[in-house]
mmCIF file of C-alpha atoms in Angstrom:
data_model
loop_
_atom_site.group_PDB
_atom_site.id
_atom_site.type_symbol
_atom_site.label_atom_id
_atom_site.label_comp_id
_atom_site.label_asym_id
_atom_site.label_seq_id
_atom_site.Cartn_x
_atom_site.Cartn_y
_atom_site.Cartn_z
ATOM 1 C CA UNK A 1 0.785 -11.496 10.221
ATOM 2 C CA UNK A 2 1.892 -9.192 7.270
ATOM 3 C CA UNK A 3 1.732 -5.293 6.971
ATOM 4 C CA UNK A 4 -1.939 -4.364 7.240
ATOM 5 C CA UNK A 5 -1.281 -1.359 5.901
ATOM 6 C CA UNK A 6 -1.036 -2.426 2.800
ATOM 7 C CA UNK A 7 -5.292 -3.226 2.684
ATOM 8 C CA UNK A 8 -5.249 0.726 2.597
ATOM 9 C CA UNK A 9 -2.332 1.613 0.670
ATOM 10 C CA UNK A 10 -2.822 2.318 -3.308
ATOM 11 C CA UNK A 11 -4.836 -0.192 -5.234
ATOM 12 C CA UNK A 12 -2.132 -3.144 -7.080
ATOM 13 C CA UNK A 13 -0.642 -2.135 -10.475
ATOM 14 C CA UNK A 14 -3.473 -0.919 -12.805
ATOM 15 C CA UNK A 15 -2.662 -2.787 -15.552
ATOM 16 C CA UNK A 16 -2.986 -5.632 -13.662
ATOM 17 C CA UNK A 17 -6.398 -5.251 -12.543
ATOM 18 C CA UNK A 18 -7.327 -4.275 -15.729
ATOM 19 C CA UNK A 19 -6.254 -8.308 -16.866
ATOM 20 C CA UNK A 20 -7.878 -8.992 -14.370
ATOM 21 C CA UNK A 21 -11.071 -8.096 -14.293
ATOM 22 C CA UNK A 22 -10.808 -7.386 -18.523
ATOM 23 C CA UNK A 23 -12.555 -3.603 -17.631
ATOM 24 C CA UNK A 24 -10.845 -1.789 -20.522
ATOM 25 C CA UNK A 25 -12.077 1.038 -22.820
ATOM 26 C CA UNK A 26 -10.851 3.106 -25.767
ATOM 27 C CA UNK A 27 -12.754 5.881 -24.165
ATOM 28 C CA UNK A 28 -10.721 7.515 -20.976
ATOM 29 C CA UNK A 29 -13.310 8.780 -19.357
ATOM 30 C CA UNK A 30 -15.034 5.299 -19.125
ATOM 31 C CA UNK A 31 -11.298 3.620 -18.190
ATOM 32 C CA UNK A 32 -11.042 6.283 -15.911
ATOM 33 C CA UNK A 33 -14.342 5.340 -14.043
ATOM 34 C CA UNK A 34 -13.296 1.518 -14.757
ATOM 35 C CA UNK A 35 -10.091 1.984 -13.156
ATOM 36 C CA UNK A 36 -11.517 3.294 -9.961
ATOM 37 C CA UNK A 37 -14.144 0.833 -9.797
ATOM 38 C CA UNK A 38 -11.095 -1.885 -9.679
ATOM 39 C CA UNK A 39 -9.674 0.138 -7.637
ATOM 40 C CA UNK A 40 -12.107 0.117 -5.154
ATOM 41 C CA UNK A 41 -12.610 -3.832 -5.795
ATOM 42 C CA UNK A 42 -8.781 -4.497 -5.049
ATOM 43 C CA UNK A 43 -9.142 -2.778 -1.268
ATOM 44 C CA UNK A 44 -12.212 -4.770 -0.927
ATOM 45 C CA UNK A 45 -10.500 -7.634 -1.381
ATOM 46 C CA UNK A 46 -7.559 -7.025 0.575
ATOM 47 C CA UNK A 47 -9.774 -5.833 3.378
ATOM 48 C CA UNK A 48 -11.462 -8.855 3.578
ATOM 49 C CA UNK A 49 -8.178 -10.812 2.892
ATOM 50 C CA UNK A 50 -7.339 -8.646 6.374
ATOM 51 C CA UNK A 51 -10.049 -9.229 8.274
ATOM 52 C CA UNK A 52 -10.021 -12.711 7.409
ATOM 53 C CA UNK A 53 -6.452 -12.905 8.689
ATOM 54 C CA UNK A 54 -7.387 -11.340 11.657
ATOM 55 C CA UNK A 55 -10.490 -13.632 12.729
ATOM 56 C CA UNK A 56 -7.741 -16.428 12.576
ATOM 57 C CA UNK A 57 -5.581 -15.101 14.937
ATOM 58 C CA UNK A 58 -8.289 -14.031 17.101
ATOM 59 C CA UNK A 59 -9.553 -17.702 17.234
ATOM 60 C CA UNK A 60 -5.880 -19.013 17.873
ATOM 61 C CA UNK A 61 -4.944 -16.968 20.482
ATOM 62 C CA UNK A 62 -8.288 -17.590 21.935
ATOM 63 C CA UNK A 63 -8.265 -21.088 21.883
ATOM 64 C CA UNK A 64 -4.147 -20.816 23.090
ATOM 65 C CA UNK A 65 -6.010 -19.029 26.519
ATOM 66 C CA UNK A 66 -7.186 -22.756 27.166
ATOM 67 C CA UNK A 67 -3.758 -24.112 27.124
ATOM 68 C CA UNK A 68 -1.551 -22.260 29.173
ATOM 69 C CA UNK A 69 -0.337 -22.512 32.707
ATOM 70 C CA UNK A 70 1.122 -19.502 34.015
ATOM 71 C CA UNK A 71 -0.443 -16.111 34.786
ATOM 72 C CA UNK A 72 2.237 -14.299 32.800
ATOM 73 C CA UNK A 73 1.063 -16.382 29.820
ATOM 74 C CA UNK A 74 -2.492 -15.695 30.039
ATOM 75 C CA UNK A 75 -1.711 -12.043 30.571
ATOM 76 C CA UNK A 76 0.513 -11.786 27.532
ATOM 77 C CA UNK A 77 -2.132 -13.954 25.763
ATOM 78 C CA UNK A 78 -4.916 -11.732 26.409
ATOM 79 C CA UNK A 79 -3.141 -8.714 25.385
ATOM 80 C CA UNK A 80 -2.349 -9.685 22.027
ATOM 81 C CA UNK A 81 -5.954 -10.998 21.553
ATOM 82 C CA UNK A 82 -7.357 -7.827 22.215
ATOM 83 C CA UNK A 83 -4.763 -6.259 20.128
ATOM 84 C CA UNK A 84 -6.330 -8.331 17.228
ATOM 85 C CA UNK A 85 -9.915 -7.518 18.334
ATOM 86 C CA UNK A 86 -8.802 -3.870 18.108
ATOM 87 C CA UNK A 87 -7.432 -4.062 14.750
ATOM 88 C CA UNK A 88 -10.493 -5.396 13.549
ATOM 89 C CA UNK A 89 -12.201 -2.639 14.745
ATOM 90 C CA UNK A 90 -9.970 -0.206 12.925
ATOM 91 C CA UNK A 91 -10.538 -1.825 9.954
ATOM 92 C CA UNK A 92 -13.675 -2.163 9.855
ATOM 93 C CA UNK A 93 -13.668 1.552 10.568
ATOM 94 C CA UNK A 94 -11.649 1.890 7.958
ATOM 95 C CA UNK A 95 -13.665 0.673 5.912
ATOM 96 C CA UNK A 96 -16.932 2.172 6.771
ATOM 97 C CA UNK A 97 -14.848 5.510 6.216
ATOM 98 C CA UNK A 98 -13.441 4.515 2.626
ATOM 99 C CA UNK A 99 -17.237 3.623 1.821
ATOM 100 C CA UNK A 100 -18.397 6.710 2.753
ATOM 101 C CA UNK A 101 -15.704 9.021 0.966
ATOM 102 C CA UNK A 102 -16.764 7.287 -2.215
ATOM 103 C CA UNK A 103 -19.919 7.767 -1.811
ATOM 104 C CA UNK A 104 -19.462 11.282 -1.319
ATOM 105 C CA UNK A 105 -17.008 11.296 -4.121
ATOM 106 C CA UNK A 106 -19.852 10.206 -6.277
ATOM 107 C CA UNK A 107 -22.179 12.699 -5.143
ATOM 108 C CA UNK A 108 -19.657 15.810 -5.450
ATOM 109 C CA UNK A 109 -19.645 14.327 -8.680
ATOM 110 C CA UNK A 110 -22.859 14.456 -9.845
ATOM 111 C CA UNK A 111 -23.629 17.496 -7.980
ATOM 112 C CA UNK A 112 -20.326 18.746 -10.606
ATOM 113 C CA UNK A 113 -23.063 17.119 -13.591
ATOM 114 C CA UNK A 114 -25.658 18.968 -12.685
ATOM 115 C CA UNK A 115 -24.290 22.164 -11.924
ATOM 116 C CA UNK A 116 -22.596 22.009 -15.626
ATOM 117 C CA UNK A 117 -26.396 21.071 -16.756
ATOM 118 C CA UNK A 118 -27.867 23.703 -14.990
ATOM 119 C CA UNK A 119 -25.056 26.412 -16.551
ATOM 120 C CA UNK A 120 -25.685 24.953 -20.218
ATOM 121 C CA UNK A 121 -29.389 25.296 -19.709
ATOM 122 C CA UNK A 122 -29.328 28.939 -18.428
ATOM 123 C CA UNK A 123 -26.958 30.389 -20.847
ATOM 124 C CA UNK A 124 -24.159 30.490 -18.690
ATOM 125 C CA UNK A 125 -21.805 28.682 -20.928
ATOM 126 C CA UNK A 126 -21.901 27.455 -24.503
ATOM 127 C CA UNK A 127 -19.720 24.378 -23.669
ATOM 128 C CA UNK A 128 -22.288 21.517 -23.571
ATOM 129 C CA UNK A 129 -21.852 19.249 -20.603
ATOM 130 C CA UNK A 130 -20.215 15.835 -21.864
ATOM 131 C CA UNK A 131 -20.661 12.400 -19.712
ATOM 132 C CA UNK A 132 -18.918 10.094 -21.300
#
């Protein structure tokens, strides 16, 4: 089946997705921002890869249930499916949770924007906000 950890693990050599996708920019704020946009791309992918993966065996071992004889097969049969339903379930949770951290990323993020706004605005600093 392969380690399913890796869907979660650190995004695939940079550089690579940078090739890939041709994101690039002279600017490092902007690569930085590209680079977690791949980032985020390359778990996509991998999580559907996964989940893809995981379907399959689910409809294997479910069409398997059909074909054998003995209770002790069914039984072991059965377990694994539901070991492979339960997977899915964790990553879809997964998922759900690594959409929702980067959406709160983004939000701590502009909250960051505005606060720096706010501070120019009011006197509070003399360093003008940049967003590159």
């Amino acid at each position: 089946m392969g380690d399913w950890a890796d869907v979660y693990g650190t995004a695939r050599d940079i550089a690579s997705l940078r090739d890939r996708y041709g994101l690039t920019s002279d600017n490092a704020s902007v690569q930085a921002k590209f680079d977690q946009m791949m980032s985020v791309a390359d778990a996509l992918e991998r999580n559907y890869n996964a989940s893809t993966e995981r379907v399959k065996n689910a409809e294997f071992l479910r069409a398997r249930l059909n074909e054998v004889t003995t209770p002790q097969q069914k039984e072991d049969l059965q377990l694994r499916y539901q070991q492979e339903l339960i997977e899915q379930q964790n990553q879809q949770m997964r998922l759900a949770n690594m959409q929702m951290l980067q959406q709160q990323q983004e939000k701590m993020e502009n909250e960051k924007r505005a606060q720096a706004f706010r501070d120019y605005m009011r006197g509070k600093t003399s360093v003008r906000p940049s967003y590159e």
